[in-house]
PDB file of C-alpha atoms in Angstrom:
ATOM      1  CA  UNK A 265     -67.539   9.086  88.485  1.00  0.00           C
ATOM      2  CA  UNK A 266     -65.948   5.557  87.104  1.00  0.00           C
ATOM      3  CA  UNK A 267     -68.746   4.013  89.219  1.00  0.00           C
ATOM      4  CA  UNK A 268     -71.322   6.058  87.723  1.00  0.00           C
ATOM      5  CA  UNK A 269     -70.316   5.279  84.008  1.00  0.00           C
ATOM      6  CA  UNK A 270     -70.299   1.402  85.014  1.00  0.00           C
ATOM      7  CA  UNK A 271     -73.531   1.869  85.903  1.00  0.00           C
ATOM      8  CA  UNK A 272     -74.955   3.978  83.277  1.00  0.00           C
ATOM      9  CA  UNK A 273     -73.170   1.739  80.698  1.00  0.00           C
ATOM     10  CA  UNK A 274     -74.821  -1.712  82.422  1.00  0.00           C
ATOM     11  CA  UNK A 275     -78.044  -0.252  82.108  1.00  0.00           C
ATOM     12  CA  UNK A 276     -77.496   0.743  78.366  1.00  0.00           C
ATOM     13  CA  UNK A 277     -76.108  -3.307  77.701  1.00  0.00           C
ATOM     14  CA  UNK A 278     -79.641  -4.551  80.004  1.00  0.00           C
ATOM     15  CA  UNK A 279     -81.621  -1.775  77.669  1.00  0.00           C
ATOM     16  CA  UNK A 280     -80.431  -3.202  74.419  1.00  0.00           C
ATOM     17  CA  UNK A 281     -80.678  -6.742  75.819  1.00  0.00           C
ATOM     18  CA  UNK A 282     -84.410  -6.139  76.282  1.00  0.00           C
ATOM     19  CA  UNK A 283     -84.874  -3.939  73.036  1.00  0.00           C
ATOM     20  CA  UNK A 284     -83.640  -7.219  71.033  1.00  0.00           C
ATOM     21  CA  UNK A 285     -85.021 -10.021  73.627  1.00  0.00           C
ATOM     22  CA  UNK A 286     -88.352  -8.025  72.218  1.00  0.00           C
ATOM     23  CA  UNK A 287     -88.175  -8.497  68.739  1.00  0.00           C
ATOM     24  CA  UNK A 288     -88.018 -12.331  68.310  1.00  0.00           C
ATOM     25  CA  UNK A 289     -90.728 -12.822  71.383  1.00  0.00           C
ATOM     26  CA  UNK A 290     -92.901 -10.206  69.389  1.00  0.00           C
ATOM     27  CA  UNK A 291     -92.570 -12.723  66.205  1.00  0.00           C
ATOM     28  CA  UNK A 292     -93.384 -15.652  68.750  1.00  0.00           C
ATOM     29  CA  UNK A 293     -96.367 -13.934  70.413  1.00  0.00           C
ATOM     30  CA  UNK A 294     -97.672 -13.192  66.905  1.00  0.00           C
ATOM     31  CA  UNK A 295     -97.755 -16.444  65.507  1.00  0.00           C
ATOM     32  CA  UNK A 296     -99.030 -18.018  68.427  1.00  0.00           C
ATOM     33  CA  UNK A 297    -102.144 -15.314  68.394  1.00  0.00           C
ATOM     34  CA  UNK A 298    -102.721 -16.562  64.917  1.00  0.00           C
ATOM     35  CA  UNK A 299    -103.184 -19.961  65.854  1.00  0.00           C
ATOM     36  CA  UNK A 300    -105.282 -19.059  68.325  1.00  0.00           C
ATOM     37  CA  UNK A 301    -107.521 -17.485  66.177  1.00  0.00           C
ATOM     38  CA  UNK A 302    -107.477 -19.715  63.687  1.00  0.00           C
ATOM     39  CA  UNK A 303    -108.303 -22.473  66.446  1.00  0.00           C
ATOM     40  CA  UNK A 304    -111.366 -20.218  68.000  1.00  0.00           C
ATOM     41  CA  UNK A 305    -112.811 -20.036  64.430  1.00  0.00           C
ATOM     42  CA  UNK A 306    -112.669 -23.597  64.171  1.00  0.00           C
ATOM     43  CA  UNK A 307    -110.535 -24.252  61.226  1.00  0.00           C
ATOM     44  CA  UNK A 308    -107.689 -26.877  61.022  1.00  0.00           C
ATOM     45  CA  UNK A 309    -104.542 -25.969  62.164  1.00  0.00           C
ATOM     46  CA  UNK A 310    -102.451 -28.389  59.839  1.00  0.00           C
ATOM     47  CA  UNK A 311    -102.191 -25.462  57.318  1.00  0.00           C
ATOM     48  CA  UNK A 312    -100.602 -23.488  60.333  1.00  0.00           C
ATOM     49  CA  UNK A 313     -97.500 -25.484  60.815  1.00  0.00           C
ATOM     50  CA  UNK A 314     -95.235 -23.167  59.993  1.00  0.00           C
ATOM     51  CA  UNK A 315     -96.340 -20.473  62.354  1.00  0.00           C
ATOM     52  CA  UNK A 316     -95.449 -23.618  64.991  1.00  0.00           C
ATOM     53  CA  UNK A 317     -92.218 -23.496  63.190  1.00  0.00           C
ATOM     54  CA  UNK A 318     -91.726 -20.227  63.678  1.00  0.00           C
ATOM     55  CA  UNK A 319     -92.824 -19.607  67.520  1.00  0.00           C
ATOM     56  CA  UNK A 320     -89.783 -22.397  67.927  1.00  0.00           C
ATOM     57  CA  UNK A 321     -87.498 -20.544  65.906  1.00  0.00           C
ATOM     58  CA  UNK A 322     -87.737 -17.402  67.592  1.00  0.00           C
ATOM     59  CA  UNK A 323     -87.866 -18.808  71.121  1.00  0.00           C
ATOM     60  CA  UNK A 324     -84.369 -20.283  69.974  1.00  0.00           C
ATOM     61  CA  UNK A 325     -83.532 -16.639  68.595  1.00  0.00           C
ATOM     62  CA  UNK A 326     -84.318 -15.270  72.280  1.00  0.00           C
ATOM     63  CA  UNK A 327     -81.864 -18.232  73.409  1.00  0.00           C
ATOM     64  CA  UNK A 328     -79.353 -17.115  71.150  1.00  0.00           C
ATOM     65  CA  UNK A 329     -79.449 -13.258  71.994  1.00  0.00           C
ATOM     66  CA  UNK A 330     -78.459 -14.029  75.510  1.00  0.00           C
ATOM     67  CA  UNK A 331     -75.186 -15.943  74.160  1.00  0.00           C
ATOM     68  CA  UNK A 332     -74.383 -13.273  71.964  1.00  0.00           C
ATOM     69  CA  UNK A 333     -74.154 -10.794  74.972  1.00  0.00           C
ATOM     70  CA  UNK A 334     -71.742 -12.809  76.289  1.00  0.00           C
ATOM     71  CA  UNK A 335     -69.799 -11.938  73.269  1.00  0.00           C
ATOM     72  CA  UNK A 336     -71.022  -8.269  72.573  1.00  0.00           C
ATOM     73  CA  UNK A 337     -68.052  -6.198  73.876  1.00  0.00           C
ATOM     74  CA  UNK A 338     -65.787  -8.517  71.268  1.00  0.00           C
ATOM     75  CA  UNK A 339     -67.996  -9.452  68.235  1.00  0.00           C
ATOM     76  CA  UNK A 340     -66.741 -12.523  67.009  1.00  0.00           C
ATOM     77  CA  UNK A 341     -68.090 -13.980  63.633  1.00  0.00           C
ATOM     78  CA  UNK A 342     -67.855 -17.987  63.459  1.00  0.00           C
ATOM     79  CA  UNK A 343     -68.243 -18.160  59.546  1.00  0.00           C
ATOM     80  CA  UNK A 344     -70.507 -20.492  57.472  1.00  0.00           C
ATOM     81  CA  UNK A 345     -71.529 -20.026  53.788  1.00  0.00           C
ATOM     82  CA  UNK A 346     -74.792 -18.408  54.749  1.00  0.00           C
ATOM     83  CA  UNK A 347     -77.735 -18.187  51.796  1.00  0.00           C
ATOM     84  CA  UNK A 348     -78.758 -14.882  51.963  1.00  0.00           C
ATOM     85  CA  UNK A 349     -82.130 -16.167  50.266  1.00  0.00           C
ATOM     86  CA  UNK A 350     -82.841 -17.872  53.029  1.00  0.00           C
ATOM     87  CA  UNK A 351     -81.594 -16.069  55.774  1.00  0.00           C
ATOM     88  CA  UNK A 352     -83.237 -12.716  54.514  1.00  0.00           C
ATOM     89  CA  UNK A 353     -86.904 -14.480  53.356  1.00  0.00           C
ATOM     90  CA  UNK A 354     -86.843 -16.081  56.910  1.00  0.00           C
ATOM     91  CA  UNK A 355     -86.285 -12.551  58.603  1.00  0.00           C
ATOM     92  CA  UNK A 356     -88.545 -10.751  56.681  1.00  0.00           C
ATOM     93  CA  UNK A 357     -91.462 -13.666  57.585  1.00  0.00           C
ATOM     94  CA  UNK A 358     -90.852 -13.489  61.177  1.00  0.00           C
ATOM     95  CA  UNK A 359     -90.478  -9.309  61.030  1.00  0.00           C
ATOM     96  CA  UNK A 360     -93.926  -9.086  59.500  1.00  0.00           C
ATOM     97  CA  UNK A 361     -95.637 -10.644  62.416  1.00  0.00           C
ATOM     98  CA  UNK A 362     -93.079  -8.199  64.777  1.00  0.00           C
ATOM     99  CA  UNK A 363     -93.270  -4.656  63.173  1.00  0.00           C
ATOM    100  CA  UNK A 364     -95.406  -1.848  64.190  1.00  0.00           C
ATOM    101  CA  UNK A 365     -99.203  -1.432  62.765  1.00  0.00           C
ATOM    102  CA  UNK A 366     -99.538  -0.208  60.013  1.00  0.00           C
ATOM    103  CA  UNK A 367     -96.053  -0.887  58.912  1.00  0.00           C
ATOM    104  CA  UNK A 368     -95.475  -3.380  55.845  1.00  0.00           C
ATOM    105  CA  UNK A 369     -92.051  -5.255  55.547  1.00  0.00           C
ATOM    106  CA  UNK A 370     -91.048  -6.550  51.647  1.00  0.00           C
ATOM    107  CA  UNK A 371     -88.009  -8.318  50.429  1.00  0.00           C
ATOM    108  CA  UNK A 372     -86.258  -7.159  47.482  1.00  0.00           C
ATOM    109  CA  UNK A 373     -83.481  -9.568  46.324  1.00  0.00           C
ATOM    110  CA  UNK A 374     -81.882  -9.486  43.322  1.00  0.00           C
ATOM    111  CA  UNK A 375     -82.016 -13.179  41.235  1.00  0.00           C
ATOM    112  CA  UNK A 376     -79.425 -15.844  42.109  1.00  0.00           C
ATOM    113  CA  UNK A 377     -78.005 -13.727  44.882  1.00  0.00           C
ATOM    114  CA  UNK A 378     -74.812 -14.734  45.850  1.00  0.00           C
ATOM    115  CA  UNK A 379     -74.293 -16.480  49.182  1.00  0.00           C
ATOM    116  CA  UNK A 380     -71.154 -15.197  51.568  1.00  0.00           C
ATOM    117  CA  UNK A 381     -69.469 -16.685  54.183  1.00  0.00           C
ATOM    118  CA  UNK A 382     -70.351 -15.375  57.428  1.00  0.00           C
ATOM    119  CA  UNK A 383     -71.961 -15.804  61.030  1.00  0.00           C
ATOM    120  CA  UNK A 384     -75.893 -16.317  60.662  1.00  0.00           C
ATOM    121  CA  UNK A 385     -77.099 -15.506  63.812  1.00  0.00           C
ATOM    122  CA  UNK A 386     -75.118 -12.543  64.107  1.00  0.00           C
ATOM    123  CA  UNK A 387     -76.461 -11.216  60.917  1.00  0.00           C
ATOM    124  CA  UNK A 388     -79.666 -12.101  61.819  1.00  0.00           C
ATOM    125  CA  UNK A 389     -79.523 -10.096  64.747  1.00  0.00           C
ATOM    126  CA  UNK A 390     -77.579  -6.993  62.806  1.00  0.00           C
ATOM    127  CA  UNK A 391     -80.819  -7.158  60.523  1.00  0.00           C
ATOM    128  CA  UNK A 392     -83.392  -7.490  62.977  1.00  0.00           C
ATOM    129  CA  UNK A 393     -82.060  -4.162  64.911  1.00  0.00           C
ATOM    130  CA  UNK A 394     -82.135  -2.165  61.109  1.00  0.00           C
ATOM    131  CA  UNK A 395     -85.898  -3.401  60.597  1.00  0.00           C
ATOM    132  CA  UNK A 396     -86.854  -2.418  64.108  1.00  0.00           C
ATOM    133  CA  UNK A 397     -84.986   0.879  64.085  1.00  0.00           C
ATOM    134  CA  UNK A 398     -87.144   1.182  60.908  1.00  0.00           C
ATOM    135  CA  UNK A 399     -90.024   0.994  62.244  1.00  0.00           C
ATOM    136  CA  UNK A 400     -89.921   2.781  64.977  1.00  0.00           C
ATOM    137  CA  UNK A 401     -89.130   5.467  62.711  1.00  0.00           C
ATOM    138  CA  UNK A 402     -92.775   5.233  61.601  1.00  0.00           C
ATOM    139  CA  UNK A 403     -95.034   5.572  64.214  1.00  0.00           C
ATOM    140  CA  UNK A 404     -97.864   6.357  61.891  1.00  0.00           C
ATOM    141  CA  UNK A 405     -97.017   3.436  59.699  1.00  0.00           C
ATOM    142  CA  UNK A 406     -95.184   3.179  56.307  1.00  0.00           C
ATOM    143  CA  UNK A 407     -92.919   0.644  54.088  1.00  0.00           C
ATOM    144  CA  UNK A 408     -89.674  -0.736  55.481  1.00  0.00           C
ATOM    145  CA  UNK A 409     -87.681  -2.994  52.419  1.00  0.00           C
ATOM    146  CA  UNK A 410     -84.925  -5.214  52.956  1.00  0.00           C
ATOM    147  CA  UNK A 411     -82.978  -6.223  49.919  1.00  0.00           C
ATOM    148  CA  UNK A 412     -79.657  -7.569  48.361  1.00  0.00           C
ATOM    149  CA  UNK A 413     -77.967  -7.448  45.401  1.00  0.00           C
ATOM    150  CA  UNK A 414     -74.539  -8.277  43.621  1.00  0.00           C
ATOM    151  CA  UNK A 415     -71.818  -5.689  43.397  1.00  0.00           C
ATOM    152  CA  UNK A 416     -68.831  -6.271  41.939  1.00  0.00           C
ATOM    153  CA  UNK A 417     -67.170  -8.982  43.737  1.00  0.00           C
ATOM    154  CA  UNK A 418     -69.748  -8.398  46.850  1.00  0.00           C
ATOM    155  CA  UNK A 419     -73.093  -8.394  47.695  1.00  0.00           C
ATOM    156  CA  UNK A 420     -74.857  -5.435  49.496  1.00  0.00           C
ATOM    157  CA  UNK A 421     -77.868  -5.815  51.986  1.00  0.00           C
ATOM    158  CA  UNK A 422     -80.009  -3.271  53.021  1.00  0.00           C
ATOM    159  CA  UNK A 423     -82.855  -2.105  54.700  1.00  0.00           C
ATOM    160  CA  UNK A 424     -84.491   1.828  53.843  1.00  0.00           C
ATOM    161  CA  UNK A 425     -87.454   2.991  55.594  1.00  0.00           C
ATOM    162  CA  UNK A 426     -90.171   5.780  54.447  1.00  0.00           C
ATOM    163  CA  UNK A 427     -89.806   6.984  58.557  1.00  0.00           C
ATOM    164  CA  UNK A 428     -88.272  10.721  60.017  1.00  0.00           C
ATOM    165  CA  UNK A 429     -84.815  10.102  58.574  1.00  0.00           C
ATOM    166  CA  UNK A 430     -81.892  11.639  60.079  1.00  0.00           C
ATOM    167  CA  UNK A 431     -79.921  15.116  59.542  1.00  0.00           C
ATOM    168  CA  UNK A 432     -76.575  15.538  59.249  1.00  0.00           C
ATOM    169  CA  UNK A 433     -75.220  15.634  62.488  1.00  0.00           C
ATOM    170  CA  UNK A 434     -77.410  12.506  63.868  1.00  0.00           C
ATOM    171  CA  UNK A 435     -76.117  10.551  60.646  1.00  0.00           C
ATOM    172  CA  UNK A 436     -72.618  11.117  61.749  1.00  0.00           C
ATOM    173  CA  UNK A 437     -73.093  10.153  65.391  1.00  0.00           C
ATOM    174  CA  UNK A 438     -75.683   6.705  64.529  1.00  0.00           C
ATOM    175  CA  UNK A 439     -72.532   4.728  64.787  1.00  0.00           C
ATOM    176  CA  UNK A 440     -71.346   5.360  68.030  1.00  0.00           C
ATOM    177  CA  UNK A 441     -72.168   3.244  70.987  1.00  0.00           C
ATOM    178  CA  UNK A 442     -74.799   4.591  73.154  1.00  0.00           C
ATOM    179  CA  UNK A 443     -75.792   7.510  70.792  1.00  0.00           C
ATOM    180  CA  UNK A 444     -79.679   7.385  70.691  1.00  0.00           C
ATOM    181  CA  UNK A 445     -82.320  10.357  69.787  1.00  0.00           C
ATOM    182  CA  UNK A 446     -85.019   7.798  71.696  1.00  0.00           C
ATOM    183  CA  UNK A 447     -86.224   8.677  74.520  1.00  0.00           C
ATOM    184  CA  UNK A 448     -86.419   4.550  75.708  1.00  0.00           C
ATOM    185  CA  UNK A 449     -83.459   2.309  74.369  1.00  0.00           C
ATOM    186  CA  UNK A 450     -79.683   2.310  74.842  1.00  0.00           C
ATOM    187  CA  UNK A 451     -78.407   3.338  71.560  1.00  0.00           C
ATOM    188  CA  UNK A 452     -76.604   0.150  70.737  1.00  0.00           C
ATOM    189  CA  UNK A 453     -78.329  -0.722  67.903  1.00  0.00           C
ATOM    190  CA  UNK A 454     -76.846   1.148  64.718  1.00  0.00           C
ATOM    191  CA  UNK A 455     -73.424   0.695  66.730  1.00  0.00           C
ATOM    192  CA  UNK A 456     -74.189  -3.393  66.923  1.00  0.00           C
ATOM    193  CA  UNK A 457     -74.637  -3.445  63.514  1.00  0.00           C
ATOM    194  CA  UNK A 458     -71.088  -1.923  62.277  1.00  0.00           C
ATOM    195  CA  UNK A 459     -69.948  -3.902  64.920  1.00  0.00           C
ATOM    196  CA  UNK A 460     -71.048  -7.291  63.146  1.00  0.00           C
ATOM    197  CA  UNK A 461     -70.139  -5.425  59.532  1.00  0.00           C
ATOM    198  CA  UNK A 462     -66.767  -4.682  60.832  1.00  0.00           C
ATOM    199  CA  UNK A 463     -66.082  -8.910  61.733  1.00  0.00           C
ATOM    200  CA  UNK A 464     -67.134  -9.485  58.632  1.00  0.00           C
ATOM    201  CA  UNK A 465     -65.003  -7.131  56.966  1.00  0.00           C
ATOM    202  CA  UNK A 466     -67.919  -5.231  55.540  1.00  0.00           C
ATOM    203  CA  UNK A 467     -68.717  -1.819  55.186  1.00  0.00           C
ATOM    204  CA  UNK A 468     -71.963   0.120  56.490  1.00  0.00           C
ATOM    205  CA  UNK A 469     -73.186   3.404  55.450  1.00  0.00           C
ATOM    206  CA  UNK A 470     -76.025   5.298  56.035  1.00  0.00           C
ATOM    207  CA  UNK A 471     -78.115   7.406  53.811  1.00  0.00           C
ATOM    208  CA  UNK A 472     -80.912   9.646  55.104  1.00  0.00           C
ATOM    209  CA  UNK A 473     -82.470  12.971  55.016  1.00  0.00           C
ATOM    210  CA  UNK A 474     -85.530  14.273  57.616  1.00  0.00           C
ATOM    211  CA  UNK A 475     -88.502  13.228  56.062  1.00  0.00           C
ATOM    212  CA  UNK A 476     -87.500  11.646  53.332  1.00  0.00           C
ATOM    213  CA  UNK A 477     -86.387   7.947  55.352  1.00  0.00           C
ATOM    214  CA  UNK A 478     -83.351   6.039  55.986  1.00  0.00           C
ATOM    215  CA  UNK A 479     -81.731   3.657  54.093  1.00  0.00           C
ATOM    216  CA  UNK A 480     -79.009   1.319  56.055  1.00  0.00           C
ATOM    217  CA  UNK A 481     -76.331  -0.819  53.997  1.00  0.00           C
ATOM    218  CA  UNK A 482     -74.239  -3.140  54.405  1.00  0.00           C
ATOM    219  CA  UNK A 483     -71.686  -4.020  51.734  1.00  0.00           C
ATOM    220  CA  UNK A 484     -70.055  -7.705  52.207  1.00  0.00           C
ATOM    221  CA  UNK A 485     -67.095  -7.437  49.874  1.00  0.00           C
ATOM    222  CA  UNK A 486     -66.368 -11.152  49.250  1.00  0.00           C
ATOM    223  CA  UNK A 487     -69.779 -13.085  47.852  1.00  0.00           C
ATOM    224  CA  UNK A 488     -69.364 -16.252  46.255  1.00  0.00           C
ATOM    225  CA  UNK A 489     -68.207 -16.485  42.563  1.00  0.00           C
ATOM    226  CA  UNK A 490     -71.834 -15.875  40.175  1.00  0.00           C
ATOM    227  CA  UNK A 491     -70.845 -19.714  38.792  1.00  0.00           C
ATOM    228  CA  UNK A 492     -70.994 -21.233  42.163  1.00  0.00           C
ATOM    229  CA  UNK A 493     -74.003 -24.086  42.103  1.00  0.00           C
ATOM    230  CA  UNK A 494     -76.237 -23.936  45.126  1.00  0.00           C
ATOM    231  CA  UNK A 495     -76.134 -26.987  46.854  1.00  0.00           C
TER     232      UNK A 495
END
């Protein structure tokens, strides 16, 4: 039986490997079809620089999802004041060219949002698992938004969804490792993401009724000060 569940639980970790491996070489493929396109129709590509950029980034992303398993089972954050300008406008470009069709991706942030201290990548990860849970949720298209705003002394991120939402009991079991109402995937993804919240000291809930979407959040309670100067 402990064989069994050493097994079953490898194949979850290789699932989830794949499921986020996926995202960033979806982003990748994406661009590079662009260029193509753009190239076929005979137009310069020196306009199209950034979708070089990006193929490069997300090739690196891929790179960096393999370290992180390394470090899954004990999510450790290696903090850097992180711009969540930045690091949420740079998502949500690379998302668009990743999401299902149909399926538009907007940013919503608050002016002069505050930066935090945190691990990039591993946000960036926690984020790109809520946008693709989102839009798998909408298999016949819809809005997914990802947004942040001040609170208090924090700053909350979030992503919500227009998808199948969730009932009561599913709501209450999202978190848990494994726990997955898919019939592909391992499950890890919601439980990923409070892992990464919870290294952070941060919070995540989850607000969602069927049919009505989803809306993930995750509350970072120390931002910077509102008078701290950008560098």
């Amino acid at each position: 039986a402990a064989r069994m569940r050493y097994h079953a639980t490898l194949g979850r970790f290789a699932a989830q490997m794949a499921h986020d491996v996926r995202n960033p070489l979806a982003a990748a493929r994406g661009a590079a079809q662009l260029l193509l396109e753009e190239h076929a129709q005979g137009r310069p590509l020196e306009d199209s620089v950034r979708y070089l950029t990006l193929i490069v980034e997300q090739t690196d992303r891929i790179g960096q999802v393999v370290e992180q398993y390394q470090r899954l089972g004990r999510v450790e954050a290696s903090l850097v004041r992180v711009d969540l300008a930045v690091l949420l406008g740079d998502l949500v470009e690379a998302q668009r060219l990743a999401v299902g069709e149909g399926v538009t991706l907007t940013l919503a942030l608050e002016p002069g949002c505050p930066a935090i201290r945190a691990d990039p990548e591993l946000l960036a990860s926690a984020f790109e698992n809520l946008v693709r849970n989102a839009s798998e949720a909408m298999p016949k298209g819809g809005a997914i938004r990802v947004g942040a705003e001040r609170r208090g002394d924090g700053v909350s991120v979030w992503v919500d969804d227009d998808g199948e939402g969730m009932d009561a009991a599913t709501r209450e079991n999202a978190q848990d490792d494994f726990f997955t109402t898919k019939t592909t995937g391992s499950g890890l993804g919601l439980a990923f993401v409070r892992r990464v919240a919870d290294a952070h000291d941060a919070a995540v809930s989850i607000t969602s009724a069927v049919g009505q979407g989803t809306r993930v959040e995750v509350f970072f309670p120390h931002a910077e000060p509102a008078s701290s100067v950008l560098p």
